[in-house]
């Protein structure tokens, strides 16, 4: 959860231009803690629970928690990040994708 304020900041910076964020909690994350955290911190984006590991499978497996994916406007993976991303470097591909046509 250390990186969550930076994720929120990135979302708020790019959301007016069409950028979206979805946080996905793993099947082992207690739902009450996940939603309690989301409510307490007033996360400005959707939070989903991957109770049965379906999201993990769609994304080709997740090696560990904190894994981030940047998707294009069609939902294709542009880039994956294991661990906390360098948020300055992350801004570059986000900018590039926001400029592309759907």
PDB file of N, CA and C in Angstrom:
ATOM      1  N   UNK A   1       0.821  -1.191   0.000  1.00  0.00           N
ATOM      2  CA  UNK A   1       0.000   0.000   0.000  1.00  0.00           C
ATOM      3  C   UNK A   1       0.869   1.260   0.000  1.00  0.00           C
ATOM      4  N   UNK A   2       2.163   1.057   0.132  1.00  0.00           N
ATOM      5  CA  UNK A   2       3.101   2.183   0.152  1.00  0.00           C
ATOM      6  C   UNK A   2       2.980   3.057  -1.109  1.00  0.00           C
ATOM      7  N   UNK A   3       2.765   2.427  -2.255  1.00  0.00           N
ATOM      8  CA  UNK A   3       2.729   3.154  -3.520  1.00  0.00           C
ATOM      9  C   UNK A   3       1.366   3.753  -3.842  1.00  0.00           C
ATOM     10  N   UNK A   4       0.335   3.424  -3.071  1.00  0.00           N
ATOM     11  CA  UNK A   4      -1.022   3.851  -3.412  1.00  0.00           C
ATOM     12  C   UNK A   4      -1.172   5.371  -3.545  1.00  0.00           C
ATOM     13  N   UNK A   5      -0.580   6.196  -2.695  1.00  0.00           N
ATOM     14  CA  UNK A   5      -0.702   7.646  -2.915  1.00  0.00           C
ATOM     15  C   UNK A   5      -0.152   8.094  -4.280  1.00  0.00           C
ATOM     16  N   UNK A   6       0.911   7.446  -4.758  1.00  0.00           N
ATOM     17  CA  UNK A   6       1.459   7.793  -6.071  1.00  0.00           C
ATOM     18  C   UNK A   6       0.538   7.304  -7.194  1.00  0.00           C
ATOM     19  N   UNK A   7      -0.108   6.177  -6.980  1.00  0.00           N
ATOM     20  CA  UNK A   7      -1.070   5.683  -7.967  1.00  0.00           C
ATOM     21  C   UNK A   7      -2.253   6.634  -8.043  1.00  0.00           C
ATOM     22  N   UNK A   8      -2.734   7.087  -6.898  1.00  0.00           N
ATOM     23  CA  UNK A   8      -3.835   8.057  -6.863  1.00  0.00           C
ATOM     24  C   UNK A   8      -3.420   9.346  -7.560  1.00  0.00           C
ATOM     25  N   UNK A   9      -2.227   9.813  -7.285  1.00  0.00           N
ATOM     26  CA  UNK A   9      -1.725  11.048  -7.910  1.00  0.00           C
ATOM     27  C   UNK A   9      -1.645  10.896  -9.434  1.00  0.00           C
ATOM     28  N   UNK A  10      -1.160   9.756  -9.899  1.00  0.00           N
ATOM     29  CA  UNK A  10      -1.076   9.496 -11.343  1.00  0.00           C
ATOM     30  C   UNK A  10      -2.473   9.477 -11.953  1.00  0.00           C
ATOM     31  N   UNK A  11      -3.389   8.809 -11.288  1.00  0.00           N
ATOM     32  CA  UNK A  11      -4.779   8.760 -11.755  1.00  0.00           C
ATOM     33  C   UNK A  11      -5.355  10.173 -11.872  1.00  0.00           C
ATOM     34  N   UNK A  12      -5.185  10.971 -10.826  1.00  0.00           N
ATOM     35  CA  UNK A  12      -5.759  12.318 -10.816  1.00  0.00           C
ATOM     36  C   UNK A  12      -5.128  13.205 -11.889  1.00  0.00           C
ATOM     37  N   UNK A  13      -3.865  12.998 -12.162  1.00  0.00           N
ATOM     38  CA  UNK A  13      -3.171  13.797 -13.174  1.00  0.00           C
ATOM     39  C   UNK A  13      -3.695  13.496 -14.583  1.00  0.00           C
ATOM     40  N   UNK A  14      -3.910  12.219 -14.884  1.00  0.00           N
ATOM     41  CA  UNK A  14      -4.249  11.818 -16.252  1.00  0.00           C
ATOM     42  C   UNK A  14      -5.727  11.517 -16.484  1.00  0.00           C
ATOM     43  N   UNK A  15      -6.492  11.344 -15.445  1.00  0.00           N
ATOM     44  CA  UNK A  15      -7.907  10.988 -15.605  1.00  0.00           C
ATOM     45  C   UNK A  15      -8.705  11.987 -16.452  1.00  0.00           C
ATOM     46  N   UNK A  16      -8.500  13.284 -16.296  1.00  0.00           N
ATOM     47  CA  UNK A  16      -9.264  14.222 -17.134  1.00  0.00           C
ATOM     48  C   UNK A  16      -9.047  14.025 -18.640  1.00  0.00           C
ATOM     49  N   UNK A  17      -7.981  13.337 -19.007  1.00  0.00           N
ATOM     50  CA  UNK A  17      -7.685  13.087 -20.424  1.00  0.00           C
ATOM     51  C   UNK A  17      -8.089  11.680 -20.860  1.00  0.00           C
ATOM     52  N   UNK A  18      -8.771  10.943 -19.986  1.00  0.00           N
ATOM     53  CA  UNK A  18      -9.276   9.627 -20.366  1.00  0.00           C
ATOM     54  C   UNK A  18      -8.570   8.445 -19.736  1.00  0.00           C
ATOM     55  N   UNK A  19      -7.625   8.683 -18.856  1.00  0.00           N
ATOM     56  CA  UNK A  19      -6.891   7.612 -18.188  1.00  0.00           C
ATOM     57  C   UNK A  19      -7.750   7.021 -17.079  1.00  0.00           C
ATOM     58  N   UNK A  20      -7.722   5.723 -16.947  1.00  0.00           N
ATOM     59  CA  UNK A  20      -8.468   5.058 -15.881  1.00  0.00           C
ATOM     60  C   UNK A  20      -7.568   4.157 -15.068  1.00  0.00           C
ATOM     61  N   UNK A  21      -8.003   3.848 -13.876  1.00  0.00           N
ATOM     62  CA  UNK A  21      -7.272   2.963 -12.977  1.00  0.00           C
ATOM     63  C   UNK A  21      -8.263   2.022 -12.319  1.00  0.00           C
ATOM     64  N   UNK A  22      -7.875   0.769 -12.195  1.00  0.00           N
ATOM     65  CA  UNK A  22      -8.641  -0.209 -11.433  1.00  0.00           C
ATOM     66  C   UNK A  22      -7.643  -0.943 -10.551  1.00  0.00           C
ATOM     67  N   UNK A  23      -7.887  -0.960  -9.263  1.00  0.00           N
ATOM     68  CA  UNK A  23      -7.067  -1.731  -8.339  1.00  0.00           C
ATOM     69  C   UNK A  23      -7.722  -3.100  -8.184  1.00  0.00           C
ATOM     70  N   UNK A  24      -6.929  -4.150  -8.274  1.00  0.00           N
ATOM     71  CA  UNK A  24      -7.460  -5.500  -8.150  1.00  0.00           C
ATOM     72  C   UNK A  24      -6.797  -6.165  -6.951  1.00  0.00           C
ATOM     73  N   UNK A  25      -7.625  -6.530  -5.976  1.00  0.00           N
ATOM     74  CA  UNK A  25      -7.133  -7.234  -4.796  1.00  0.00           C
ATOM     75  C   UNK A  25      -7.086  -8.722  -5.104  1.00  0.00           C
ATOM     76  N   UNK A  26      -6.082  -9.381  -4.597  1.00  0.00           N
ATOM     77  CA  UNK A  26      -5.891 -10.802  -4.852  1.00  0.00           C
ATOM     78  C   UNK A  26      -6.878 -11.644  -4.036  1.00  0.00           C
ATOM     79  N   UNK A  27      -6.981 -12.899  -4.413  1.00  0.00           N
ATOM     80  CA  UNK A  27      -7.941 -13.795  -3.766  1.00  0.00           C
ATOM     81  C   UNK A  27      -7.652 -13.977  -2.274  1.00  0.00           C
ATOM     82  N   UNK A  28      -6.414 -13.815  -1.860  1.00  0.00           N
ATOM     83  CA  UNK A  28      -6.060 -13.994  -0.452  1.00  0.00           C
ATOM     84  C   UNK A  28      -6.244 -12.722   0.377  1.00  0.00           C
ATOM     85  N   UNK A  29      -6.582 -11.607  -0.265  1.00  0.00           N
ATOM     86  CA  UNK A  29      -6.812 -10.360   0.471  1.00  0.00           C
ATOM     87  C   UNK A  29      -8.195 -10.395   1.114  1.00  0.00           C
ATOM     88  N   UNK A  30      -8.291 -10.150   2.426  1.00  0.00           N
ATOM     89  CA  UNK A  30      -9.602 -10.152   3.084  1.00  0.00           C
ATOM     90  C   UNK A  30     -10.492  -9.025   2.527  1.00  0.00           C
ATOM     91  N   UNK A  31     -11.652  -9.364   1.968  1.00  0.00           N
ATOM     92  CA  UNK A  31     -12.522  -8.354   1.363  1.00  0.00           C
ATOM     93  C   UNK A  31     -12.851  -7.179   2.277  1.00  0.00           C
ATOM     94  N   UNK A  32     -13.100  -7.439   3.563  1.00  0.00           N
ATOM     95  CA  UNK A  32     -13.443  -6.341   4.465  1.00  0.00           C
ATOM     96  C   UNK A  32     -12.282  -5.360   4.623  1.00  0.00           C
ATOM     97  N   UNK A  33     -11.054  -5.854   4.620  1.00  0.00           N
ATOM     98  CA  UNK A  33      -9.886  -4.963   4.718  1.00  0.00           C
ATOM     99  C   UNK A  33      -9.690  -4.182   3.432  1.00  0.00           C
ATOM    100  N   UNK A  34      -9.913  -4.836   2.287  1.00  0.00           N
ATOM    101  CA  UNK A  34      -9.753  -4.172   0.988  1.00  0.00           C
ATOM    102  C   UNK A  34     -10.733  -3.013   0.885  1.00  0.00           C
ATOM    103  N   UNK A  35     -11.997  -3.295   1.118  1.00  0.00           N
ATOM    104  CA  UNK A  35     -13.003  -2.248   0.973  1.00  0.00           C
ATOM    105  C   UNK A  35     -12.923  -1.218   2.096  1.00  0.00           C
ATOM    106  N   UNK A  36     -12.489  -1.637   3.277  1.00  0.00           N
ATOM    107  CA  UNK A  36     -12.264  -0.684   4.360  1.00  0.00           C
ATOM    108  C   UNK A  36     -11.171   0.305   4.007  1.00  0.00           C
ATOM    109  N   UNK A  37     -10.076  -0.198   3.438  1.00  0.00           N
ATOM    110  CA  UNK A  37      -8.980   0.675   3.005  1.00  0.00           C
ATOM    111  C   UNK A  37      -9.446   1.629   1.906  1.00  0.00           C
ATOM    112  N   UNK A  38     -10.157   1.091   0.926  1.00  0.00           N
ATOM    113  CA  UNK A  38     -10.633   1.918  -0.191  1.00  0.00           C
ATOM    114  C   UNK A  38     -11.551   3.028   0.301  1.00  0.00           C
ATOM    115  N   UNK A  39     -12.401   2.693   1.235  1.00  0.00           N
ATOM    116  CA  UNK A  39     -13.336   3.692   1.775  1.00  0.00           C
ATOM    117  C   UNK A  39     -12.611   4.701   2.656  1.00  0.00           C
ATOM    118  N   UNK A  40     -11.741   4.210   3.527  1.00  0.00           N
ATOM    119  CA  UNK A  40     -11.009   5.088   4.455  1.00  0.00           C
ATOM    120  C   UNK A  40     -10.134   6.090   3.709  1.00  0.00           C
ATOM    121  N   UNK A  41      -9.470   5.637   2.646  1.00  0.00           N
ATOM    122  CA  UNK A  41      -8.559   6.513   1.908  1.00  0.00           C
ATOM    123  C   UNK A  41      -9.259   7.225   0.755  1.00  0.00           C
ATOM    124  N   UNK A  42     -10.537   6.911   0.563  1.00  0.00           N
ATOM    125  CA  UNK A  42     -11.344   7.518  -0.504  1.00  0.00           C
ATOM    126  C   UNK A  42     -10.664   7.394  -1.869  1.00  0.00           C
ATOM    127  N   UNK A  43     -10.322   6.155  -2.209  1.00  0.00           N
ATOM    128  CA  UNK A  43      -9.704   5.927  -3.513  1.00  0.00           C
ATOM    129  C   UNK A  43     -10.645   6.426  -4.597  1.00  0.00           C
ATOM    130  N   UNK A  44     -10.130   7.183  -5.561  1.00  0.00           N
ATOM    131  CA  UNK A  44     -10.991   7.790  -6.581  1.00  0.00           C
ATOM    132  C   UNK A  44     -11.275   6.882  -7.778  1.00  0.00           C
ATOM    133  N   UNK A  45     -10.834   5.635  -7.710  1.00  0.00           N
ATOM    134  CA  UNK A  45     -11.040   4.696  -8.812  1.00  0.00           C
ATOM    135  C   UNK A  45     -11.642   3.406  -8.275  1.00  0.00           C
ATOM    136  N   UNK A  46     -12.018   2.530  -9.191  1.00  0.00           N
ATOM    137  CA  UNK A  46     -12.664   1.277  -8.815  1.00  0.00           C
ATOM    138  C   UNK A  46     -11.677   0.312  -8.175  1.00  0.00           C
ATOM    139  N   UNK A  47     -12.204  -0.484  -7.246  1.00  0.00           N
ATOM    140  CA  UNK A  47     -11.442  -1.547  -6.608  1.00  0.00           C
ATOM    141  C   UNK A  47     -12.227  -2.837  -6.817  1.00  0.00           C
ATOM    142  N   UNK A  48     -11.537  -3.860  -7.294  1.00  0.00           N
ATOM    143  CA  UNK A  48     -12.185  -5.147  -7.550  1.00  0.00           C
ATOM    144  C   UNK A  48     -11.480  -6.243  -6.760  1.00  0.00           C
ATOM    145  N   UNK A  49     -12.226  -7.276  -6.452  1.00  0.00           N
ATOM    146  CA  UNK A  49     -11.665  -8.454  -5.796  1.00  0.00           C
ATOM    147  C   UNK A  49     -11.559  -9.573  -6.825  1.00  0.00           C
ATOM    148  N   UNK A  50     -10.401 -10.169  -6.923  1.00  0.00           N
ATOM    149  CA  UNK A  50     -10.203 -11.307  -7.824  1.00  0.00           C
ATOM    150  C   UNK A  50     -10.326 -12.580  -6.991  1.00  0.00           C
ATOM    151  N   UNK A  51     -11.533 -12.861  -6.533  1.00  0.00           N
ATOM    152  CA  UNK A  51     -11.765 -13.964  -5.600  1.00  0.00           C
ATOM    153  C   UNK A  51     -11.355 -15.328  -6.135  1.00  0.00           C
ATOM    154  N   UNK A  52     -11.487 -15.529  -7.429  1.00  0.00           N
ATOM    155  CA  UNK A  52     -11.224 -16.847  -8.008  1.00  0.00           C
ATOM    156  C   UNK A  52     -10.005 -16.869  -8.932  1.00  0.00           C
ATOM    157  N   UNK A  53      -9.217 -15.797  -8.931  1.00  0.00           N
ATOM    158  CA  UNK A  53      -8.002 -15.745  -9.726  1.00  0.00           C
ATOM    159  C   UNK A  53      -8.230 -15.566 -11.218  1.00  0.00           C
ATOM    160  N   UNK A  54      -9.408 -15.132 -11.600  1.00  0.00           N
ATOM    161  CA  UNK A  54      -9.713 -14.960 -13.028  1.00  0.00           C
ATOM    162  C   UNK A  54      -8.914 -13.825 -13.657  1.00  0.00           C
ATOM    163  N   UNK A  55      -8.776 -12.720 -12.946  1.00  0.00           N
ATOM    164  CA  UNK A  55      -8.026 -11.583 -13.489  1.00  0.00           C
ATOM    165  C   UNK A  55      -6.557 -11.968 -13.649  1.00  0.00           C
ATOM    166  N   UNK A  56      -6.029 -12.663 -12.664  1.00  0.00           N
ATOM    167  CA  UNK A  56      -4.640 -13.113 -12.734  1.00  0.00           C
ATOM    168  C   UNK A  56      -4.425 -13.966 -13.980  1.00  0.00           C
ATOM    169  N   UNK A  57      -5.343 -14.871 -14.271  1.00  0.00           N
ATOM    170  CA  UNK A  57      -5.209 -15.731 -15.451  1.00  0.00           C
ATOM    171  C   UNK A  57      -5.284 -14.923 -16.752  1.00  0.00           C
ATOM    172  N   UNK A  58      -6.206 -13.979 -16.821  1.00  0.00           N
ATOM    173  CA  UNK A  58      -6.355 -13.164 -18.040  1.00  0.00           C
ATOM    174  C   UNK A  58      -5.070 -12.397 -18.340  1.00  0.00           C
ATOM    175  N   UNK A  59      -4.390 -11.957 -17.304  1.00  0.00           N
ATOM    176  CA  UNK A  59      -3.166 -11.191 -17.492  1.00  0.00           C
ATOM    177  C   UNK A  59      -1.922 -12.076 -17.535  1.00  0.00           C
ATOM    178  N   UNK A  60      -2.127 -13.368 -17.696  1.00  0.00           N
ATOM    179  CA  UNK A  60      -0.998 -14.276 -17.871  1.00  0.00           C
ATOM    180  C   UNK A  60      -0.284 -14.646 -16.593  1.00  0.00           C
ATOM    181  N   UNK A  61      -0.955 -14.491 -15.478  1.00  0.00           N
ATOM    182  CA  UNK A  61      -0.339 -14.802 -14.193  1.00  0.00           C
ATOM    183  C   UNK A  61       0.332 -13.584 -13.605  1.00  0.00           C
ATOM    184  N   UNK A  62       0.343 -13.534 -12.323  1.00  0.00           N
ATOM    185  CA  UNK A  62       0.976 -12.433 -11.603  1.00  0.00           C
ATOM    186  C   UNK A  62       1.988 -13.058 -10.664  1.00  0.00           C
ATOM    187  N   UNK A  63       3.234 -12.644 -10.792  1.00  0.00           N
ATOM    188  CA  UNK A  63       4.316 -13.218 -10.009  1.00  0.00           C
ATOM    189  C   UNK A  63       4.220 -12.841  -8.530  1.00  0.00           C
ATOM    190  N   UNK A  64       3.694 -11.668  -8.241  1.00  0.00           N
ATOM    191  CA  UNK A  64       3.591 -11.231  -6.859  1.00  0.00           C
ATOM    192  C   UNK A  64       2.838  -9.933  -6.767  1.00  0.00           C
ATOM    193  N   UNK A  65       2.461  -9.627  -5.571  1.00  0.00           N
ATOM    194  CA  UNK A  65       1.757  -8.382  -5.357  1.00  0.00           C
ATOM    195  C   UNK A  65       2.792  -7.288  -5.373  1.00  0.00           C
ATOM    196  N   UNK A  66       2.646  -6.510  -5.875  1.00  0.00           N
ATOM    197  CA  UNK A  66       2.512  -5.299  -6.630  1.00  0.00           C
ATOM    198  C   UNK A  66       2.935  -5.555  -8.068  1.00  0.00           C
ATOM    199  N   UNK A  67       1.946  -5.766  -8.858  1.00  0.00           N
ATOM    200  CA  UNK A  67       2.117  -5.869 -10.301  1.00  0.00           C
ATOM    201  C   UNK A  67       1.156  -4.874 -10.927  1.00  0.00           C
ATOM    202  N   UNK A  68       1.671  -4.076 -11.841  1.00  0.00           N
ATOM    203  CA  UNK A  68       0.864  -3.073 -12.538  1.00  0.00           C
ATOM    204  C   UNK A  68       0.920  -3.336 -14.033  1.00  0.00           C
ATOM    205  N   UNK A  69      -0.198  -3.061 -14.690  1.00  0.00           N
ATOM    206  CA  UNK A  69      -0.256  -3.178 -16.138  1.00  0.00           C
ATOM    207  C   UNK A  69      -0.796  -1.875 -16.702  1.00  0.00           C
ATOM    208  N   UNK A  70      -0.162  -1.414 -17.774  1.00  0.00           N
ATOM    209  CA  UNK A  70      -0.662  -0.278 -18.532  1.00  0.00           C
ATOM    210  C   UNK A  70      -1.310  -0.860 -19.773  1.00  0.00           C
ATOM    211  N   UNK A  71      -2.589  -0.543 -19.974  1.00  0.00           N
ATOM    212  CA  UNK A  71      -3.342  -1.044 -21.113  1.00  0.00           C
ATOM    213  C   UNK A  71      -3.608   0.082 -22.090  1.00  0.00           C
ATOM    214  N   UNK A  72      -3.722  -0.266 -23.368  1.00  0.00           N
ATOM    215  CA  UNK A  72      -4.096   0.742 -24.342  1.00  0.00           C
ATOM    216  C   UNK A  72      -5.616   0.899 -24.356  1.00  0.00           C
ATOM    217  N   UNK A  73      -6.113   1.739 -25.243  1.00  0.00           N
ATOM    218  CA  UNK A  73      -7.551   2.035 -25.269  1.00  0.00           C
ATOM    219  C   UNK A  73      -8.392   0.836 -25.682  1.00  0.00           C
ATOM    220  N   UNK A  74      -7.760  -0.172 -26.252  1.00  0.00           N
ATOM    221  CA  UNK A  74      -8.475  -1.394 -26.639  1.00  0.00           C
ATOM    222  C   UNK A  74      -8.332  -2.501 -25.601  1.00  0.00           C
ATOM    223  N   UNK A  75      -7.634  -2.221 -24.517  1.00  0.00           N
ATOM    224  CA  UNK A  75      -7.474  -3.201 -23.453  1.00  0.00           C
ATOM    225  C   UNK A  75      -6.289  -4.136 -23.611  1.00  0.00           C
ATOM    226  N   UNK A  76      -5.396  -3.832 -24.538  1.00  0.00           N
ATOM    227  CA  UNK A  76      -4.204  -4.651 -24.727  1.00  0.00           C
ATOM    228  C   UNK A  76      -3.087  -4.169 -23.806  1.00  0.00           C
ATOM    229  N   UNK A  77      -2.315  -5.110 -23.298  1.00  0.00           N
ATOM    230  CA  UNK A  77      -1.209  -4.759 -22.405  1.00  0.00           C
ATOM    231  C   UNK A  77      -0.110  -4.055 -23.197  1.00  0.00           C
ATOM    232  N   UNK A  78       0.227  -2.858 -22.761  1.00  0.00           N
ATOM    233  CA  UNK A  78       1.310  -2.076 -23.358  1.00  0.00           C
ATOM    234  C   UNK A  78       2.598  -2.360 -22.608  1.00  0.00           C
ATOM    235  N   UNK A  79       2.473  -2.430 -21.292  1.00  0.00           N
ATOM    236  CA  UNK A  79       3.664  -2.598 -20.455  1.00  0.00           C
ATOM    237  C   UNK A  79       3.246  -3.143 -19.095  1.00  0.00           C
ATOM    238  N   UNK A  80       4.053  -4.014 -18.538  1.00  0.00           N
ATOM    239  CA  UNK A  80       3.828  -4.524 -17.198  1.00  0.00           C
ATOM    240  C   UNK A  80       4.954  -4.089 -16.275  1.00  0.00           C
ATOM    241  N   UNK A  81       4.631  -3.935 -15.018  1.00  0.00           N
ATOM    242  CA  UNK A  81       5.612  -3.492 -14.029  1.00  0.00           C
ATOM    243  C   UNK A  81       5.535  -4.416 -12.825  1.00  0.00           C
ATOM    244  N   UNK A  82       6.644  -5.030 -12.474  1.00  0.00           N
ATOM    245  CA  UNK A  82       6.725  -5.840 -11.264  1.00  0.00           C
ATOM    246  C   UNK A  82       7.309  -4.956 -10.178  1.00  0.00           C
ATOM    247  N   UNK A  83       6.629  -4.871  -9.058  1.00  0.00           N
ATOM    248  CA  UNK A  83       7.072  -3.977  -8.002  1.00  0.00           C
ATOM    249  C   UNK A  83       6.590  -2.564  -8.262  1.00  0.00           C
ATOM    250  N   UNK A  84       7.008  -1.660  -7.421  1.00  0.00           N
ATOM    251  CA  UNK A  84       6.577  -0.267  -7.576  1.00  0.00           C
ATOM    252  C   UNK A  84       7.231   0.355  -8.803  1.00  0.00           C
ATOM    253  N   UNK A  85       6.417   0.908  -9.708  1.00  0.00           N
ATOM    254  CA  UNK A  85       7.003   1.518 -10.903  1.00  0.00           C
ATOM    255  C   UNK A  85       7.688   2.838 -10.573  1.00  0.00           C
ATOM    256  N   UNK A  86       8.579   3.225 -11.450  1.00  0.00           N
ATOM    257  CA  UNK A  86       9.150   4.567 -11.395  1.00  0.00           C
ATOM    258  C   UNK A  86       8.084   5.470 -12.018  1.00  0.00           C
ATOM    259  N   UNK A  87       7.426   6.260 -11.213  1.00  0.00           N
ATOM    260  CA  UNK A  87       6.271   7.013 -11.674  1.00  0.00           C
ATOM    261  C   UNK A  87       6.627   8.090 -12.694  1.00  0.00           C
ATOM    262  N   UNK A  88       7.842   8.592 -12.670  1.00  0.00           N
ATOM    263  CA  UNK A  88       8.266   9.533 -13.714  1.00  0.00           C
ATOM    264  C   UNK A  88       8.383   8.813 -15.052  1.00  0.00           C
ATOM    265  N   UNK A  89       8.947   7.606 -15.041  1.00  0.00           N
ATOM    266  CA  UNK A  89       9.052   6.817 -16.273  1.00  0.00           C
ATOM    267  C   UNK A  89       7.678   6.346 -16.738  1.00  0.00           C
ATOM    268  N   UNK A  90       6.781   6.071 -15.815  1.00  0.00           N
ATOM    269  CA  UNK A  90       5.432   5.617 -16.158  1.00  0.00           C
ATOM    270  C   UNK A  90       4.653   6.698 -16.898  1.00  0.00           C
ATOM    271  N   UNK A  91       4.911   7.945 -16.594  1.00  0.00           N
ATOM    272  CA  UNK A  91       4.187   9.046 -17.234  1.00  0.00           C
ATOM    273  C   UNK A  91       4.417   9.078 -18.745  1.00  0.00           C
ATOM    274  N   UNK A  92       5.586   8.669 -19.195  1.00  0.00           N
ATOM    275  CA  UNK A  92       5.912   8.717 -20.633  1.00  0.00           C
ATOM    276  C   UNK A  92       5.020   7.795 -21.461  1.00  0.00           C
ATOM    277  N   UNK A  93       4.913   6.508 -21.122  1.00  0.00           N
ATOM    278  CA  UNK A  93       4.019   5.664 -21.920  1.00  0.00           C
ATOM    279  C   UNK A  93       2.542   6.023 -21.741  1.00  0.00           C
ATOM    280  N   UNK A  94       2.168   6.560 -20.592  1.00  0.00           N
ATOM    281  CA  UNK A  94       0.781   7.008 -20.413  1.00  0.00           C
ATOM    282  C   UNK A  94       0.495   8.151 -21.382  1.00  0.00           C
ATOM    283  N   UNK A  95       1.392   9.119 -21.430  1.00  0.00           N
ATOM    284  CA  UNK A  95       1.235  10.248 -22.362  1.00  0.00           C
ATOM    285  C   UNK A  95       1.125   9.748 -23.800  1.00  0.00           C
ATOM    286  N   UNK A  96       1.989   8.823 -24.160  1.00  0.00           N
ATOM    287  CA  UNK A  96       1.999   8.284 -25.518  1.00  0.00           C
ATOM    288  C   UNK A  96       0.670   7.610 -25.846  1.00  0.00           C
ATOM    289  N   UNK A  97       0.158   6.807 -24.931  1.00  0.00           N
ATOM    290  CA  UNK A  97      -1.096   6.098 -25.166  1.00  0.00           C
ATOM    291  C   UNK A  97      -2.289   7.046 -25.208  1.00  0.00           C
ATOM    292  N   UNK A  98      -2.270   8.090 -24.394  1.00  0.00           N
ATOM    293  CA  UNK A  98      -3.384   9.047 -24.399  1.00  0.00           C
ATOM    294  C   UNK A  98      -3.451   9.818 -25.716  1.00  0.00           C
ATOM    295  N   UNK A  99      -2.328   9.960 -26.385  1.00  0.00           N
ATOM    296  CA  UNK A  99      -2.290  10.687 -27.657  1.00  0.00           C
ATOM    297  C   UNK A  99      -2.739   9.830 -28.840  1.00  0.00           C
ATOM    298  N   UNK A 100      -2.726   8.507 -28.655  1.00  0.00           N
ATOM    299  CA  UNK A 100      -3.103   7.601 -29.743  1.00  0.00           C
ATOM    300  C   UNK A 100      -4.608   7.586 -29.954  1.00  0.00           C
ATOM    301  N   UNK A 101      -4.982   7.324 -31.188  1.00  0.00           N
ATOM    302  CA  UNK A 101      -6.407   7.132 -31.500  1.00  0.00           C
ATOM    303  C   UNK A 101      -6.803   5.737 -31.053  1.00  0.00           C
ATOM    304  N   UNK A 102      -8.062   5.570 -30.733  1.00  0.00           N
ATOM    305  CA  UNK A 102      -8.558   4.262 -30.278  1.00  0.00           C
ATOM    306  C   UNK A 102      -8.511   3.222 -31.369  1.00  0.00           C
TER     307      UNK A 102
END
